[in-house]
CSV table of C-alpha atoms in Angstrom, one decimal:
chain,number,residue,atom,x,y,z
Q,1,MET,CA,19.0,26.2,-43.2
Q,2,THR,CA,15.9,24.1,-43.5
Q,3,ASP,CA,14.0,22.5,-46.4
Q,4,PRO,CA,10.5,23.9,-46.2
Q,5,LEU,CA,9.1,20.9,-48.1
Q,6,ARG,CA,10.4,18.5,-45.5
Q,7,ASP,CA,10.3,20.6,-42.3
Q,8,PRO,CA,7.2,20.0,-40.2
Q,9,TRP,CA,7.7,23.5,-38.7
Q,10,ALA,CA,7.6,25.3,-42.0
Q,11,ALA,CA,3.8,25.7,-42.1
Q,12,PRO,CA,3.5,27.1,-38.5
Q,13,MET,CA,6.5,29.4,-39.2
Q,14,ARG,CA,4.6,30.8,-42.2
Q,15,LEU,CA,1.8,31.6,-39.8
Q,16,ALA,CA,4.3,33.4,-37.6
Q,17,LEU,CA,5.7,35.3,-40.6
Q,18,ALA,CA,2.1,36.5,-41.4
Q,19,GLU,CA,1.8,37.7,-37.8
Q,20,ALA,CA,5.1,39.5,-38.1
Q,21,ALA,CA,3.9,41.3,-41.3
Q,22,GLN,CA,1.0,42.7,-39.3
Q,23,ALA,CA,3.5,44.2,-36.8
Q,24,ALA,CA,5.4,45.9,-39.7
Q,25,VAL,CA,2.2,47.5,-41.0
Q,26,ALA,CA,1.7,49.0,-37.6
Q,27,GLY,CA,5.2,50.3,-37.5
Q,28,ASP,CA,6.5,47.7,-35.1
Q,29,VAL,CA,9.5,45.4,-35.6
Q,30,PRO,CA,8.2,42.5,-37.6
Q,31,VAL,CA,8.3,39.6,-35.1
Q,32,GLY,CA,5.5,37.1,-35.0
Q,33,ALA,CA,4.7,34.1,-32.8
Q,34,VAL,CA,2.3,31.2,-32.8
Q,35,VAL,CA,1.6,28.7,-30.0
Q,36,LEU,CA,0.6,25.2,-31.0
Q,37,ALA,CA,-1.3,22.9,-28.8
Q,38,PRO,CA,0.1,19.4,-28.1
Q,39,ASP,CA,-1.7,18.1,-31.2
Q,40,GLY,CA,-0.1,20.8,-33.4
Q,41,THR,CA,-3.3,23.0,-33.7
Q,42,PRO,CA,-2.6,26.7,-33.5
Q,43,VAL,CA,-4.2,28.0,-30.3
Q,44,ALA,CA,-2.8,31.6,-30.1
Q,45,ALA,CA,-0.7,34.1,-32.0
Q,46,GLY,CA,0.9,37.4,-31.5
Q,47,HIS,CA,3.1,40.0,-33.1
Q,48,ASN,CA,5.1,42.9,-31.7
Q,49,GLU,CA,2.8,45.6,-30.4
Q,50,ARG,CA,5.2,47.8,-28.4
Q,51,GLU,CA,4.6,50.8,-30.7
Q,52,ALA,CA,0.9,50.2,-31.0
Q,53,THR,CA,0.3,49.9,-27.2
Q,54,GLY,CA,3.2,51.8,-25.7
Q,55,ASP,CA,3.9,48.6,-23.7
Q,56,PRO,CA,7.6,47.6,-23.5
Q,57,THR,CA,6.6,44.0,-22.7
Q,58,ALA,CA,4.4,43.6,-25.8
Q,59,HIS,CA,6.7,41.3,-27.6
Q,60,ALA,CA,5.2,38.7,-30.0
Q,61,GLU,CA,6.2,35.8,-27.7
Q,62,ILE,CA,4.7,37.3,-24.5
Q,63,LEU,CA,1.4,38.1,-26.2
Q,64,ALA,CA,1.2,34.7,-27.8
Q,65,VAL,CA,1.9,32.9,-24.6
Q,66,ARG,CA,-0.6,35.0,-22.7
Q,67,ARG,CA,-3.3,34.4,-25.3
Q,68,ALA,CA,-2.5,30.6,-25.3
Q,69,ALA,CA,-2.9,30.5,-21.5
Q,70,ALA,CA,-6.2,32.3,-21.7
Q,71,SER,CA,-7.4,30.1,-24.6
Q,72,LEU,CA,-6.4,26.8,-22.8
Q,73,GLY,CA,-7.5,28.1,-19.4
Q,74,GLU,CA,-4.2,27.1,-17.9
Q,75,TRP,CA,-0.9,28.9,-17.3
Q,76,ARG,CA,1.1,25.8,-17.8
Q,77,LEU,CA,1.6,25.3,-21.5
Q,78,THR,CA,2.9,21.8,-21.1
Q,79,GLY,CA,3.0,20.0,-24.5
Q,80,CYS,CA,2.8,23.2,-26.4
Q,81,THR,CA,5.2,24.6,-29.0
Q,82,LEU,CA,6.1,28.2,-29.5
Q,83,VAL,CA,7.0,29.1,-33.0
Q,84,VAL,CA,8.6,32.6,-33.5
Q,85,THR,CA,10.3,34.3,-36.3
Q,86,LEU,CA,13.2,35.7,-34.2
Q,87,GLU,CA,15.2,34.2,-31.4
Q,88,PRO,CA,13.6,35.2,-28.1
Q,89,CYS,CA,15.2,37.9,-25.9
Q,90,THR,CA,15.9,37.4,-22.2
Q,91,MET,CA,12.5,38.6,-21.2
Q,92,CYS,CA,10.7,36.3,-23.6
Q,93,ALA,CA,13.0,33.4,-22.7
Q,94,GLY,CA,12.1,33.8,-19.1
Q,95,ALA,CA,8.4,33.8,-20.0
Q,96,ILE,CA,8.9,30.6,-22.0
Q,97,VAL,CA,10.6,28.9,-19.1
Q,98,GLN,CA,7.9,30.0,-16.7
Q,99,SER,CA,5.0,29.0,-19.0
Q,100,ARG,CA,6.4,25.4,-19.3
Q,101,VAL,CA,6.3,25.4,-23.1
Q,102,ASP,CA,7.8,22.1,-24.2
Q,103,ARG,CA,9.5,23.4,-27.4
Q,104,VAL,CA,10.6,26.7,-29.0
Q,105,VAL,CA,11.1,26.8,-32.7
Q,106,PHE,CA,12.6,30.0,-34.2
Q,107,GLY,CA,13.8,31.3,-37.5
Q,108,ALA,CA,16.4,34.0,-37.4
Q,109,LEU,CA,19.2,34.3,-34.9
Q,110,ASP,CA,19.5,37.4,-32.8
Q,111,GLU,CA,23.2,37.8,-32.1
Q,112,LYS,CA,22.7,41.1,-30.3
Q,113,ALA,CA,19.9,40.1,-27.9
Q,114,GLY,CA,19.1,36.4,-28.4
Q,115,ALA,CA,18.6,34.3,-25.3
Q,116,ALA,CA,18.0,30.8,-26.8
Q,117,GLY,CA,21.6,30.1,-27.9
Q,118,SER,CA,23.1,33.2,-29.6
Q,119,LEU,CA,24.1,35.6,-26.9
Q,120,TRP,CA,22.7,33.8,-23.9
Q,121,ASP,CA,21.0,30.5,-23.5
Q,122,VAL,CA,18.4,31.1,-20.8
Q,123,VAL,CA,15.9,28.5,-22.1
Q,124,ARG,CA,18.4,25.7,-21.7
Q,125,ASP,CA,20.1,26.9,-18.5
Q,126,ARG,CA,20.6,23.7,-16.4
Q,127,ARG,CA,20.1,25.7,-13.2
Q,128,LEU,CA,16.4,26.2,-14.1
Q,129,ASN,CA,13.6,23.7,-13.4
Q,130,HIS,CA,12.3,23.7,-16.9
Q,131,ARG,CA,14.3,23.5,-20.2
Q,132,PRO,CA,12.3,23.4,-23.4
Q,133,GLU,CA,13.6,21.8,-26.6
Q,134,VAL,CA,15.0,24.4,-29.0
Q,135,ILE,CA,14.8,24.1,-32.8
Q,136,VAL,CA,16.7,26.7,-34.7
Q,137,GLY,CA,16.7,28.0,-38.2
Q,138,VAL,CA,13.3,27.2,-39.6
Q,139,LEU,CA,12.7,29.4,-42.7
Q,140,ALA,CA,15.6,31.4,-41.3
Q,141,ASP,CA,16.2,33.3,-44.6
Q,142,ALA,CA,12.6,34.4,-44.9
Q,143,CYS,CA,12.5,35.5,-41.2
Q,144,ALA,CA,15.8,37.5,-41.5
Q,145,ASP,CA,14.7,39.0,-44.9
Q,146,GLN,CA,11.5,40.3,-43.3
Q,147,LEU,CA,13.5,42.0,-40.5
Q,148,THR,CA,16.1,43.4,-42.9
Q,149,ALA,CA,13.5,44.9,-45.2
Q,150,PHE,CA,11.8,46.6,-42.3
Q,151,PHE,CA,14.9,48.2,-41.1
Q,152,ARG,CA,16.2,49.1,-44.6
Q,153,ASP,CA,12.9,50.9,-45.2
Q,154,ARG,CA,13.2,52.9,-42.0
């Protein structure tokens, strides 16, 4: 979907893919996320830790957003970008809206649980007070391949 040589989001997505690989090693679904400061500097990252922690809310996006807020000392992540390997679910989409992230960049679509355009579109719901920009399909094949390999091996 995207040309990695011309896409400014390819490098941060590679960081998110590396995070996702850490989840897979721990037996979690390989989803990774990185939060970028307004200047594009990575400020926080996370990968799925549900299996590792026994916490059903330990999705990559939730952990990355929490860590970014702690790092920046502010719950409002205005100007920040969340880069994630898989389309956020409804829980994560709600956290994205609540954190005031300006932009969500994701790789693979999640047609079974996606809430940023596939099944639902929570992040762009006009009834909400904050609607981040959404950029879809960055390194989509690499993101999807990582997930496919994980589930094939299980």
